[in-house]
Every structure is written in structure tokens, then in C-alpha cells.
Amino acid sequence: MAEQSAALLKAEGVYKYFGAITALRDVNFHVASGEVLGVVGDNGAGKSTLMKILSGLYAPSEGTLIFDGRPVHFGSPRDARNMGIEMVYQDFALAGNLPIYENIYLGREPGRRLGGLTIIDRRLARKMAAEHLDRLKIHVKSVDQPVEELSGGQRQAVAIARATAFDAKVVIMDEPTAALAIKEVGKVLDLIKSLKHHGVAVIIISHRMDDIFYACDRVMALYQGTNFAESPLAATTRNEVIGWIMGTKGHTDSLAHDKVH
Amino acid sequence: MIANQNLSRFLETYGIIAVIIVMMLVLTWTQPQVFPKIENLTNIVKQNASLALLALGMFVVIVTAGIDLSVGSVMALAMVALAIANRDGVPWPLVILIGPLIGVICGAVNGLGLTVLQLPHPFIMTLGTLYVVRGITYLITNGAPVSGLAPEVRYLGQANYDFGLFTPPAGLPASLFLVIVCALGLWFFMTRTSLGRHIYAIGGNPQAARVSGINVDRVLVYVYVICGFFAGLAGLLLAGRTNSGFPNAGIGIELDAIAAVIIGGASFFGGRGTVLGVLSGVVIIGLLRNGLNINNVSAFWQMILIGLVIILAVYLDVLRRKAAVRR
């Protein structure tokens, strides 16, 4: 497959054990620059474990990660971030008491280094934040607004802006629309598309078929810790993907979940 | 409402200054012969300089949604340790360093206890050190004060500058300038440096700080070290002012420090508060005590009033926050 050879981030033969439990069994994964990949699966299918391995929070028990053609080992999320792999958390993981611009640069403040301390260049940070938000077409009243005053969609936008502030190559999003009001979902999905146009590889974990079918290029399903199915979006249907989540292959109108839709 | 929010922000920052001005006007009106005199005003400063330092340290801890109950004990230990060192002939530059150094060590113990032992709340760890440190203080002094300090050691606690403006012994106390320097330094640290902002971030959402690559445990150790440092410095000031180290010093003063921080508008749940607010909280407590004293009100009333002021200050904050959220 052409995509596979151009893969930016790849996982091969990944196993993850937690004591006696095998959370992932021989899982293969790949995503290319400018590709939006949807990852689906039921609770306990291994989606989060796989994402935590990709973002450096867990080390795989077996198997290799390949980034940009080279095998990599992440000791911590910081290592993954340094390579340009960022995670957007379901609860956004923002400090509500701090303004937008400080959240975007939290832990990576621009300024003059002085020993272990950075004297923050607040003008520069504000300017960089405003320009970055502009680039992503995110509109806020002011970068000085505390995050706690923002709506769910705006918070998600700030979380995405933080993830992409430093030349991110891969952005992993855990349920990016789960905490949003319906009218805000579209904006966030458009934001994901704009990341794609900037050449970022985006991985979306979602339960919402609408999100997957609006934003993704490809969808892969995990089932009980294994690769279950995978397809370009154009070659599949909602019902088929829902079937994958439940561990059934082949379109079967007789299944109850088909009737719900 | 936007206007409502701007008003709320203005009040959050400067409302407390208005409270201080009103208090001073009322005290001037009730005791025009006593209150506005330079001797009385500098007396308020001298009596509350140690509390101000303790409150600055407590503030940093409270911003992380923590608490340090041990500051009174740490101050007393720093005080008696430097008094003993002075008595035993240690040169004065070292004696001066002993106070803050003991503070830093106690702070590190608090911070490491909290993070390495993973105690569930700083209340537990610092309650423990409150007792332990006080016990050590009694142990090394046998419970008796150690009096008589070298003039150099006393300097920060008792020097006065008249600047040719005041007739000695009136003058501005050195402790005032020490508090101002500490407050300015802390303000810069908390608002302009990465570590200061990480402290606010931890108070706002520790998980956000963690996933942003901030080593939360390490920052917390720094926070308790800073608090301990200020407690040690407060011990040096108090020793200088009283010309002794007494093991009973600062019993219960941690509660005054917490009160000052809370009256000054810092949130007990972390992430919120300013250095200006903390100093204002100290001034309000100081004015309240002085005002009641010079108006011959019983000291028992002071406790009742300070308690009521804490409740009122936080209640006003609750109202303000409600006004800010409603749009």
C-alpha cells in the first residue's frame, strides 16, 4: 500500500501486558502525514493503551515503534513531544485559572533562560499565541482570557492549539467531541481538517460515527486487543464500522444495532 | 456582562486597597492623636513584619492548593537555633544564614515527605512537622529563652532609618524594607518566571501541569522550600526585634498567616491569589489589632473580629465570583 510506505508513525507487532492481562496482541498501526485516522473499538478494545504507547506514556512489552523511518523508544511523554507527537486529552487538561496564551505554552514558555528558570517573555508569548490561533482560524476575544471563561468548544480549540504550537507532526485526540455541545462539534472537526491540510497526521479515537465519517480518511478497528479490521473511509459504511466495534464482520441487516439507525 | 466582569476584575485586584484606606480613615477619625503618628504606624509594621514573611511563604503553598501548618514551629526553631549559635560564638554572618537555612531544610522535609511518602494531603505532613519541629525547639533550649544577640544579627529586626526626615528614635524600620524586597522578588517570581507560572498551573489543574511536561513533585518541593525559607527569615526578624530566641514563639501564627492569605483574596482551592493581596491581608490584620488596641478594646474581641473578617472576606469573594460567572 502506498500509504504504508509513507507512514510517518508506525507500530509493528506491538504487545502490551499488564500482569496476566494481555491488553494488546500483535497490533500493527500506521499513520501518514496529512492523514486523519479514526480508531474505533469497544471499551477495553485497547484503543487507549495503543494511544498511550504512541504518546510515550507506556512502553510496549514487545514490538517496535518507527517514527519517520527510524525505530524509536519513548521514556516519557516528553520524549514523544520532543519528536512532535502530541496528545489532546478528553478532558482537555487545561489550567482554567491561566489565560489562553499561558496554557498554550505551559511547560515550554518562551523567554530568557536563567539557570533552570525561564524569565518569560510575555509579549512574545502573547504574540506567538495570537498568530498561532490565527493560523488555525481559532477566534477568541483575547489570548489573555482565562480558560475557565471559555466554552467547551473553545477549550478544545485551545487544547488543540497547545498540541500544535511547536510544529507537531502527529496529534492524537482522545474523544475530541465527547465533551462538546452539538453546535461546537462542527468547528472542532473543521479544525482537525485544517490540521490535515497543514500536513499533520491526526489520530482520532471516537465513538461517534458522525465524527469518523466527517473527518477521517481511514478507519481502523481494534477488538479485544487485536487488529480487527481496517479500511479507507470511502470503502466502508457506518453500519460496517459499528459491526467492527462489536466484533462482527460483513454487513448483516439482521443485527440489532443496524435497526437502531 | 462585560462591564460586570471588568468591575469584578477591578475589585478583585484593588478592592482590598479600598478596604485598607477605609480602615485607616476610620482609625484616624477615632484616634486622631494616636493612630496616624509615625511611631504608631511603624509599630504596626514592626509587629507584623514576621507575619508578612510567613504569609508570603504560605501564599505560595496555598496557590498550589496546599497548606503549611509548620511555619510557626519552623520560625521558632530558626529563632532559637540562631540565638544559640550566636551565644556559642559563631560569627554573625553565619548566624544570619542559620535562620533561613533551617527554614529551607524544614521546607525540604515537608516537600519530600509530601511527594516521596505520597502522603494524601500536605495538612498531614505539615501537622506532623508542626509537632516535631516544635519539639526539637524545646529540646535544644530546654524550654528556656536564649537572650542576647550580636547587633549585626539584630540589624534586620530592629534597625531604623530616619532619612533625616524623622526625629529618632522614629524612622522607617529595616524590616519594612526587607518585606518590600521579599514581596517584590516573590511577585516577579510568581508572575514572570516559568516556575512561578507552573505553581499557578498546579493549583489550577495538576493534571494539566503534568501532561505539559511539568515535574509536579519537584515543583511542590520547591514550593515548600520557599515557604520554609520565608519562615526562617521571619525567625531572624523576630529574633532581632526581641533580642532573643524563645521556644514559645509563633504558636498558632500559622493560622494568622493563612488568615492573611485568605483575606487577601487567594483561593484556598489553589490557582488564585496575588502578592499584593497577601500584603493587604497582613495590613488588614495589623490595622485591626492596632485599631482595637488603641481604642482600648479587649484582646478577646480581636479574635472574634478577625474570625468574622475571614468569613466576610471569603463571602465577598463568593459574591464577586457569582457576579463574574453570570453573563
Coordinates of C-alpha atoms in Angstrom, one line a residue:
Chain A
M1 CA 0.0 0.0 0.0
A2 CA 1.3 3.4 -0.9
E3 CA 0.2 4.9 2.4
Q4 CA 2.0 2.3 4.4
S5 CA 5.3 3.1 2.8
A6 CA 4.9 6.8 3.5
A7 CA 3.9 6.1 7.1
L8 CA 5.2 8.8 9.5
L9 CA 4.5 6.8 12.7
K10 CA 4.3 3.1 12.6
A11 CA 3.9 0.4 15.3
E12 CA 4.8 -3.2 14.4
G13 CA 3.8 -6.3 16.3
V14 CA 3.0 -4.5 19.5
Y15 CA 2.1 -6.5 22.6
K16 CA 1.3 -4.9 25.9
Y17 CA 0.8 -7.0 29.1
F18 CA -0.5 -5.7 32.4
G19 CA 0.4 -8.6 34.7
A20 CA -1.5 -11.6 33.4
I21 CA -3.7 -9.5 31.1
T22 CA -2.8 -9.0 27.5
A23 CA -4.1 -5.6 26.5
L24 CA -2.6 -5.6 23.0
R25 CA -1.7 -8.7 20.9
D26 CA 0.4 -8.3 17.8
V27 CA -1.1 -4.9 16.9
N28 CA 0.1 -3.1 13.8
F29 CA -0.6 0.5 13.2
H30 CA 0.5 3.2 10.8
V31 CA -0.5 6.8 10.0
A32 CA 0.9 9.1 7.4
S33 CA 1.5 12.9 7.3
G34 CA -1.7 14.7 6.3
E35 CA -3.8 11.7 7.1
V36 CA -6.7 11.6 9.5
L37 CA -7.1 8.1 11.0
G38 CA -10.1 7.1 13.1
V39 CA -9.5 4.4 15.7
V40 CA -12.6 2.7 16.9
G41 CA -13.3 -0.2 19.3
D42 CA -15.4 -1.0 22.2
N43 CA -14.4 -0.3 25.8
G44 CA -11.4 -2.4 26.6
A45 CA -10.5 -3.0 22.9
G46 CA -7.1 -1.5 23.5
K47 CA -7.5 2.0 21.8
S48 CA -6.3 3.9 24.8
T49 CA -3.5 1.5 25.6
L50 CA -2.3 1.9 22.0
M51 CA -2.5 5.7 22.1
K52 CA -0.6 5.7 25.4
I53 CA 2.1 3.7 23.8
L54 CA 2.2 6.0 20.8
S55 CA 2.4 9.1 23.0
G56 CA 5.1 7.7 25.3
L57 CA 3.1 7.2 28.5
Y58 CA 3.5 3.4 28.3
A59 CA 6.4 1.4 26.8
P60 CA 5.3 -1.6 24.6
S61 CA 6.0 -5.0 26.1
E62 CA 7.0 -6.2 22.7
G63 CA 7.2 -4.7 19.2
T64 CA 8.7 -1.6 17.8
L65 CA 7.7 1.9 17.1
I66 CA 9.0 3.5 14.0
F67 CA 8.9 7.3 13.6
D68 CA 10.0 8.8 10.3
G69 CA 11.6 5.6 9.2
R70 CA 13.7 5.1 12.4
P71 CA 12.9 2.9 15.4
V72 CA 12.2 5.0 18.5
H73 CA 11.9 4.4 22.2
F74 CA 9.9 6.9 24.4
G75 CA 10.8 7.0 28.0
S76 CA 8.1 9.5 28.8
P77 CA 5.5 11.7 27.1
R78 CA 8.2 14.4 27.0
D79 CA 10.3 12.3 24.6
A80 CA 7.3 11.8 22.3
R81 CA 6.5 15.5 22.4
N82 CA 10.1 16.4 21.5
M83 CA 9.7 14.3 18.3
G84 CA 6.4 16.1 17.5
I85 CA 3.9 13.6 18.8
E86 CA 1.2 15.4 20.9
M87 CA -1.8 14.2 22.7
V88 CA -5.1 16.1 23.2
Y89 CA -6.8 14.7 26.3
Q90 CA -10.5 14.0 26.5
D91 CA -10.8 16.4 29.4
F92 CA -8.6 18.9 27.6
A93 CA -6.1 19.0 30.5
L94 CA -6.0 22.8 30.7
A95 CA -5.4 25.0 33.7
G96 CA -8.6 27.1 33.9
N97 CA -7.1 29.8 36.1
L98 CA -4.5 30.6 33.5
P99 CA -5.0 32.7 30.3
I100 CA -5.2 31.1 26.9
Y101 CA -1.7 32.0 25.9
E102 CA -0.1 30.6 29.1
N103 CA -2.0 27.3 28.6
I104 CA -0.7 27.0 25.0
Y105 CA 3.0 27.5 26.1
L106 CA 2.7 25.8 29.6
G107 CA 6.0 23.9 30.2
R108 CA 7.6 25.4 27.1
E109 CA 7.5 29.2 27.8
P110 CA 9.4 31.4 25.5
G111 CA 11.9 33.7 27.2
R112 CA 15.4 34.1 28.6
R113 CA 16.8 31.0 30.3
L114 CA 18.4 31.7 33.6
G115 CA 19.7 28.6 35.3
G116 CA 16.7 26.2 35.5
L117 CA 14.3 29.1 35.3
T118 CA 12.8 30.9 32.3
I119 CA 12.1 34.6 32.6
I120 CA 9.0 34.6 30.4
D121 CA 8.8 37.0 27.5
R122 CA 5.1 37.6 27.9
R123 CA 4.8 39.9 24.9
L124 CA 6.4 37.3 22.7
A125 CA 4.2 34.5 24.2
R126 CA 1.0 36.6 23.6
K127 CA 2.1 37.4 20.0
M128 CA 3.0 33.8 19.2
A129 CA -0.3 32.6 20.7
A130 CA -2.3 35.1 18.7
E131 CA -0.6 34.2 15.5
H132 CA -0.9 30.5 16.1
L133 CA -4.6 30.8 16.8
D134 CA -5.0 32.8 13.6
R135 CA -3.3 30.2 11.6
L136 CA -5.7 27.6 12.9
K137 CA -8.6 30.0 12.4
I138 CA -9.5 29.9 16.0
H139 CA -11.2 33.1 17.2
V140 CA -11.0 34.2 20.8
K141 CA -11.8 37.6 22.3
S142 CA -8.3 37.8 23.7
V143 CA -5.4 35.5 24.4
D144 CA -5.5 36.9 28.0
Q145 CA -8.9 35.4 28.7
P146 CA -8.7 32.8 31.4
V147 CA -9.6 29.3 30.0
E148 CA -12.3 28.8 32.6
E149 CA -14.3 31.5 30.9
L150 CA -14.4 29.6 27.6
S151 CA -17.0 27.2 26.2
G152 CA -16.2 23.6 25.7
G153 CA -15.5 24.0 22.0
Q154 CA -13.2 26.9 22.7
R155 CA -11.4 24.9 25.3
Q156 CA -10.9 22.1 22.9
A157 CA -9.6 24.6 20.3
V158 CA -7.1 25.8 22.9
A159 CA -6.1 22.3 23.7
I160 CA -5.5 21.6 20.0
A161 CA -3.6 24.9 19.7
R162 CA -1.4 23.7 22.5
A163 CA -0.8 20.4 20.9
T164 CA 0.2 22.0 17.6
A165 CA 2.1 25.0 19.0
F166 CA 5.5 23.5 18.3
D167 CA 5.5 22.0 14.9
A168 CA 3.5 18.9 15.8
K169 CA 3.8 16.1 13.3
V170 CA 1.3 13.7 14.9
V171 CA -1.7 14.8 17.0
I172 CA -3.6 12.1 18.9
M173 CA -7.1 13.1 20.1
D174 CA -9.0 11.1 22.6
E175 CA -12.7 11.6 22.0
P176 CA -12.3 15.1 20.8
T177 CA -16.0 15.9 20.6
A178 CA -17.4 13.9 23.6
A179 CA -17.4 16.9 25.9
L180 CA -18.8 19.5 23.4
A181 CA -22.1 21.0 22.7
I182 CA -23.5 19.8 19.4
K183 CA -23.1 23.2 17.7
E184 CA -19.4 23.2 18.6
V185 CA -18.6 19.8 17.2
G186 CA -18.5 21.0 13.6
K187 CA -15.9 23.7 14.4
V188 CA -13.6 21.2 16.1
L189 CA -14.0 18.8 13.2
D190 CA -13.1 21.5 10.8
L191 CA -10.1 22.3 12.9
I192 CA -9.0 18.7 12.5
K193 CA -9.3 19.1 8.8
S194 CA -7.2 22.2 8.8
L195 CA -4.5 20.3 10.7
K196 CA -4.6 17.7 8.0
H197 CA -4.1 20.4 5.4
H198 CA -1.1 21.6 7.3
G199 CA 0.4 18.1 6.8
V200 CA -0.2 16.9 10.4
A201 CA -1.0 13.2 11.0
V202 CA -4.2 13.1 13.1
I203 CA -5.4 10.1 15.1
I204 CA -8.9 10.4 16.4
I205 CA -10.4 8.0 19.0
S206 CA -14.1 8.4 18.8
H207 CA -17.3 6.6 19.5
R208 CA -19.2 9.0 17.2
M209 CA -19.7 7.6 13.7
D210 CA -20.5 11.2 12.6
D211 CA -17.1 12.4 13.6
I212 CA -15.3 9.5 12.0
F213 CA -17.2 9.8 8.7
Y214 CA -16.9 13.5 8.5
A215 CA -13.2 13.9 9.3
C216 CA -11.3 10.7 8.7
D217 CA -9.6 9.3 5.7
R218 CA -9.2 5.8 7.1
V219 CA -10.7 3.9 9.9
M220 CA -9.2 1.0 11.9
A221 CA -11.0 -1.1 14.5
L222 CA -9.5 -2.9 17.4
Y223 CA -11.3 -5.8 19.0
Q224 CA -10.1 -7.4 22.2
G225 CA -6.6 -6.1 21.8
T226 CA -6.1 -7.1 18.2
N227 CA -6.3 -5.5 14.8
F228 CA -9.8 -6.4 13.7
A229 CA -10.5 -4.5 10.5
E230 CA -9.3 -1.5 8.6
S231 CA -10.5 0.3 5.6
P232 CA -10.3 3.6 3.7
L233 CA -13.3 5.5 4.6
A234 CA -14.7 5.6 1.1
A235 CA -14.8 1.8 1.0
T236 CA -16.9 1.2 4.1
T237 CA -20.2 2.2 5.7
R238 CA -21.3 3.3 9.2
N239 CA -23.0 0.0 9.8
E240 CA -20.0 -2.0 8.8
V241 CA -17.8 0.1 11.2
I242 CA -20.3 -0.3 14.0
G243 CA -20.3 -4.0 13.3
W244 CA -16.4 -4.0 13.7
I245 CA -16.7 -2.3 17.1
M246 CA -19.0 -5.2 18.2
G247 CA -16.7 -7.8 16.7
T248 CA -18.8 -8.8 13.6
K249 CA -17.6 -8.6 10.1
G250 CA -19.7 -8.4 7.0
H251 CA -22.8 -6.3 6.7
T252 CA -25.7 -8.0 8.4
D253 CA -29.0 -6.2 8.4
S254 CA -30.4 -8.7 10.9
L255 CA -28.1 -7.3 13.7
A256 CA -29.9 -5.2 16.2
H257 CA -27.6 -2.2 16.0
D258 CA -28.5 -1.8 12.3
K259 CA -32.1 -1.4 13.2
V260 CA -31.3 1.4 15.6
H261 CA -30.0 3.5 12.8
Chain B
M1 CA -22.0 41.4 31.2
I2 CA -18.6 42.6 30.1
A3 CA -18.8 45.7 32.3
N4 CA -19.7 43.4 35.2
Q5 CA -16.6 41.3 34.6
N6 CA -14.3 44.3 34.3
L7 CA -15.8 45.7 37.5
S8 CA -15.3 42.3 39.1
R9 CA -11.7 42.1 38.0
F10 CA -11.0 45.6 39.2
L11 CA -12.5 44.8 42.6
E12 CA -10.5 41.6 42.7
T13 CA -7.3 43.5 42.3
Y14 CA -7.8 46.8 44.1
G15 CA -10.9 46.4 46.2
I16 CA -8.8 45.3 49.1
I17 CA -6.8 48.6 48.9
A18 CA -10.0 50.5 49.3
V19 CA -10.8 48.4 52.4
I20 CA -7.4 49.4 53.9
I21 CA -8.0 53.1 53.1
V22 CA -11.4 53.0 54.8
M23 CA -9.9 51.3 57.8
M24 CA -7.2 53.9 58.1
L25 CA -9.7 56.7 57.8
V26 CA -11.9 55.3 60.5
L27 CA -8.9 54.8 62.8
T28 CA -7.7 58.3 62.1
W29 CA -11.1 59.6 62.9
T30 CA -11.5 57.7 66.2
Q31 CA -7.9 58.2 67.5
P32 CA -6.5 61.3 65.7
Q33 CA -3.9 61.8 68.4
V34 CA -2.6 58.2 68.3
F35 CA -3.2 56.3 65.1
P36 CA -1.7 58.5 62.3
K37 CA 1.5 59.1 64.3
I38 CA 4.7 57.8 62.7
E39 CA 5.6 55.9 65.9
N40 CA 2.3 54.0 65.8
L41 CA 2.4 53.3 62.1
T42 CA 6.0 52.0 62.2
N43 CA 5.0 49.9 65.2
I44 CA 2.3 48.2 63.2
V45 CA 5.0 47.4 60.6
K46 CA 7.4 46.0 63.1
Q47 CA 4.8 43.9 64.9
N48 CA 3.6 42.4 61.6
A49 CA 6.8 42.1 59.6
S50 CA 7.4 38.5 60.6
L51 CA 3.7 37.7 59.9
A52 CA 4.1 39.3 56.5
L53 CA 7.0 37.0 55.6
L54 CA 5.2 33.9 56.9
A55 CA 2.1 34.9 54.9
L56 CA 4.2 35.4 51.7
G57 CA 5.5 31.8 52.1
M58 CA 2.1 30.5 53.0
F59 CA 0.7 32.2 49.9
V60 CA 3.0 30.2 47.6
V61 CA 1.9 27.0 49.2
I62 CA -1.8 27.9 49.1
V63 CA -1.6 28.7 45.4
T64 CA -0.8 25.0 44.9
A65 CA -3.9 24.2 46.9
G66 CA -1.6 23.1 49.7
I67 CA -1.1 24.3 53.3
D68 CA 1.9 24.5 55.6
L69 CA 0.9 24.3 59.3
S70 CA 4.6 24.1 60.4
V71 CA 5.6 27.7 59.7
G72 CA 5.2 28.8 63.3
S73 CA 7.3 26.0 64.6
V74 CA 9.9 26.5 61.9
M75 CA 10.1 30.2 62.7
A76 CA 10.7 29.3 66.4
L77 CA 13.4 26.7 65.6
A78 CA 15.2 29.1 63.3
M79 CA 15.0 31.8 66.0
V80 CA 16.4 29.7 68.9
A81 CA 19.0 28.0 66.6
L82 CA 20.5 31.3 65.6
A83 CA 20.3 32.6 69.2
I84 CA 22.2 29.5 70.4
A85 CA 24.8 29.8 67.6
N86 CA 25.2 33.5 68.5
R87 CA 25.6 32.6 72.2
D88 CA 28.2 30.0 71.3
G89 CA 30.4 32.4 69.4
V90 CA 29.5 31.6 65.8
P91 CA 30.5 34.6 63.6
W92 CA 27.5 36.8 62.8
P93 CA 27.4 36.3 59.0
L94 CA 26.9 32.6 59.6
V95 CA 24.4 33.2 62.4
I96 CA 22.3 35.2 60.0
L97 CA 22.3 32.4 57.4
I98 CA 21.3 29.8 60.0
G99 CA 17.7 31.1 60.2
P100 CA 16.8 30.9 56.5
L101 CA 18.9 27.7 56.2
I102 CA 16.8 25.9 58.9
G103 CA 13.7 27.1 57.1
V104 CA 14.9 25.7 53.8
I105 CA 15.7 22.3 55.4
C106 CA 12.4 22.1 57.1
G107 CA 10.6 23.1 53.9
A108 CA 12.5 20.4 52.0
V109 CA 11.5 17.8 54.6
N110 CA 7.8 18.9 54.2
G111 CA 8.1 18.8 50.4
L112 CA 9.8 15.5 50.2
G113 CA 7.5 14.0 52.8
L114 CA 4.5 15.1 50.8
T115 CA 5.9 13.8 47.4
V116 CA 8.1 10.9 48.3
L117 CA 6.0 9.4 51.0
Q118 CA 2.9 10.3 48.9
L119 CA 1.0 11.4 52.0
P120 CA -2.6 12.2 51.0
H121 CA -2.6 15.9 51.9
P122 CA 0.1 18.5 53.0
F123 CA -2.1 19.1 56.1
I124 CA -0.9 15.7 57.4
M125 CA 2.8 16.2 56.6
T126 CA 3.0 19.7 58.0
L127 CA 0.9 18.9 61.0
G128 CA 3.5 16.3 61.8
T129 CA 6.4 18.7 61.3
L130 CA 4.5 21.3 63.4
Y131 CA 4.9 19.0 66.4
V132 CA 8.3 17.6 65.5
V133 CA 9.9 20.9 64.9
R134 CA 8.4 22.5 68.0
G135 CA 9.6 19.5 70.0
I136 CA 13.1 19.9 68.6
T137 CA 12.9 23.6 69.5
Y138 CA 12.0 22.8 73.2
L139 CA 14.6 20.0 73.3
I140 CA 17.6 22.2 72.2
T141 CA 16.6 25.1 74.5
N142 CA 15.3 23.0 77.4
G143 CA 12.2 25.2 77.0
A144 CA 14.0 28.4 78.1
P145 CA 14.6 31.5 76.0
V146 CA 18.1 32.3 74.8
S147 CA 18.7 36.0 75.1
G148 CA 21.2 38.5 73.9
L149 CA 22.2 38.7 70.2
A150 CA 25.0 40.5 68.4
P151 CA 23.9 43.8 67.0
E152 CA 24.7 42.6 63.4
V153 CA 22.3 39.7 63.9
R154 CA 19.6 42.0 65.3
Y155 CA 20.0 44.5 62.4
L156 CA 17.2 43.4 60.1
G157 CA 14.8 43.1 63.0
Q158 CA 15.4 46.3 64.8
A159 CA 17.3 48.9 62.7
N160 CA 15.5 52.1 61.9
Y161 CA 16.3 54.6 59.1
D162 CA 15.3 58.2 59.9
F163 CA 16.5 59.5 56.5
G164 CA 16.9 62.9 58.2
L165 CA 13.1 63.2 57.9
F166 CA 12.1 61.8 61.3
T167 CA 13.4 62.6 64.7
P168 CA 15.0 59.4 66.1
P169 CA 14.0 57.0 67.5
A170 CA 11.2 57.4 65.0
G171 CA 12.0 56.2 61.5
L172 CA 11.3 53.5 58.9
P173 CA 12.2 50.1 60.1
A174 CA 14.6 47.9 58.2
S175 CA 12.1 45.1 58.4
L176 CA 9.7 47.2 56.3
F177 CA 12.3 47.3 53.5
L178 CA 13.0 43.6 53.9
V179 CA 9.3 42.8 53.5
I180 CA 9.1 45.0 50.5
V181 CA 12.1 43.5 48.8
C182 CA 10.8 40.0 49.5
A183 CA 7.4 40.9 48.2
L184 CA 8.7 42.4 45.0
G185 CA 11.0 39.4 44.5
L186 CA 8.2 37.0 45.1
W187 CA 5.9 38.9 42.8
F188 CA 8.4 38.8 40.0
F189 CA 9.0 35.1 40.6
M190 CA 5.3 34.2 40.7
T191 CA 4.2 36.3 37.7
R192 CA 7.2 36.4 35.4
T193 CA 9.1 33.1 35.7
S194 CA 8.3 29.7 34.4
L195 CA 8.5 28.1 37.8
G196 CA 6.1 30.7 39.2
R197 CA 3.6 30.1 36.5
H198 CA 3.9 26.3 36.9
I199 CA 3.0 26.8 40.6
Y200 CA -0.2 28.6 39.5
A201 CA -0.8 25.9 36.9
I202 CA -0.5 23.1 39.5
G203 CA -3.1 25.0 41.6
G204 CA -5.4 25.3 38.7
N205 CA -5.2 21.8 37.3
P206 CA -2.3 19.5 38.4
Q207 CA -3.1 17.0 35.6
A208 CA -2.7 19.8 33.0
A209 CA 0.6 20.6 34.5
R210 CA 1.7 17.0 34.5
V211 CA 0.8 16.4 30.8
S212 CA 2.5 19.7 29.9
G213 CA 5.8 18.1 31.0
I214 CA 6.0 19.8 34.3
N215 CA 7.5 17.7 37.1
V216 CA 4.8 18.4 39.6
D217 CA 6.5 16.7 42.5
R218 CA 9.7 18.7 42.0
V219 CA 7.8 22.0 41.8
L220 CA 6.0 21.1 45.1
V221 CA 9.3 20.5 46.9
Y222 CA 10.4 24.0 45.7
V223 CA 7.2 25.4 46.9
Y224 CA 7.6 24.1 50.5
V225 CA 11.3 25.1 50.5
I226 CA 10.2 28.7 49.6
C227 CA 7.7 28.7 52.4
G228 CA 10.3 27.3 54.8
F229 CA 12.8 29.9 53.7
F230 CA 10.4 32.7 54.5
A231 CA 9.6 31.1 57.9
G232 CA 13.3 31.0 58.7
L233 CA 13.7 34.7 57.6
A234 CA 10.7 35.6 59.8
G235 CA 12.6 33.9 62.7
L236 CA 15.6 36.1 62.0
L237 CA 13.4 39.2 62.1
L238 CA 11.6 38.2 65.2
A239 CA 14.9 37.3 67.0
G240 CA 16.3 40.7 66.0
R241 CA 13.3 42.6 67.3
T242 CA 13.0 40.7 70.6
N243 CA 16.8 40.3 71.1
S244 CA 16.3 36.6 71.9
G245 CA 15.2 33.2 70.7
F246 CA 12.2 32.0 72.6
P247 CA 10.9 28.5 72.1
N248 CA 7.3 29.5 72.5
A249 CA 7.5 32.0 69.6
G250 CA 4.9 31.7 66.9
I251 CA 2.5 29.2 68.4
G252 CA -0.6 29.5 66.3
I253 CA 0.9 32.1 64.0
E254 CA 0.4 29.7 61.0
L255 CA -3.3 30.4 61.4
D256 CA -2.7 34.2 61.2
A257 CA -0.6 33.6 58.1
I258 CA -3.4 31.5 56.5
A259 CA -5.9 34.2 57.5
A260 CA -3.9 36.9 55.9
V261 CA -3.6 35.0 52.6
I262 CA -7.3 34.2 52.5
I263 CA -8.4 37.7 53.5
G264 CA -6.0 38.8 50.7
G265 CA -8.2 37.0 48.2
A266 CA -6.2 33.9 47.5
S267 CA -8.3 30.8 46.8
F268 CA -8.0 28.0 49.3
F269 CA -8.5 25.7 46.4
G270 CA -5.4 26.9 44.7
G271 CA -4.5 28.7 41.5
R272 CA -5.6 32.2 42.6
G273 CA -4.1 35.0 44.6
T274 CA -1.6 37.9 44.4
V275 CA 1.3 39.1 46.4
L276 CA -0.4 42.5 46.7
G277 CA -3.4 40.8 48.1
V278 CA -1.4 38.8 50.7
L279 CA 0.4 42.0 51.9
S280 CA -3.0 43.7 52.1
G281 CA -4.3 40.8 54.2
V282 CA -1.5 41.3 56.6
V283 CA -2.1 45.0 56.8
I284 CA -5.8 44.5 57.5
I285 CA -5.0 42.1 60.3
G286 CA -2.4 44.5 61.6
L287 CA -4.7 47.5 61.4
L288 CA -7.5 45.6 63.1
R289 CA -5.3 44.6 66.0
N290 CA -3.7 48.0 66.4
G291 CA -7.0 49.8 66.0
L292 CA -8.7 47.7 68.7
N293 CA -5.7 48.2 71.0
I294 CA -5.5 51.9 70.7
N295 CA -9.3 52.1 71.2
N296 CA -8.9 50.0 74.3
V297 CA -10.9 47.1 73.1
S298 CA -10.2 43.8 74.8
A299 CA -7.8 41.4 73.0
F300 CA -10.6 38.8 73.1
W301 CA -12.6 40.9 70.7
Q302 CA -9.7 40.9 68.3
M303 CA -10.0 37.2 67.8
I304 CA -13.7 37.4 67.3
L305 CA -13.3 40.3 64.8
I306 CA -10.5 38.6 62.8
G307 CA -12.6 35.5 62.6
L308 CA -15.6 37.4 61.3
V309 CA -13.4 39.3 58.8
I310 CA -12.1 36.0 57.4
I311 CA -15.7 34.8 56.9
L312 CA -16.8 38.1 55.4
A313 CA -13.8 38.4 53.1
V314 CA -14.4 34.9 51.7
Y315 CA -18.1 35.6 51.4
L316 CA -17.5 38.7 49.4
D317 CA -15.3 36.7 47.2
V318 CA -18.1 34.2 46.7
L319 CA -20.4 37.0 45.7
R320 CA -17.9 38.5 43.4
R321 CA -17.3 35.2 41.7
K322 CA -21.0 34.7 41.2
A323 CA -21.3 38.1 39.6
A324 CA -18.4 37.3 37.3
V325 CA -19.8 34.0 36.1
R326 CA -23.4 35.2 35.5
R327 CA -23.5 36.5 31.9

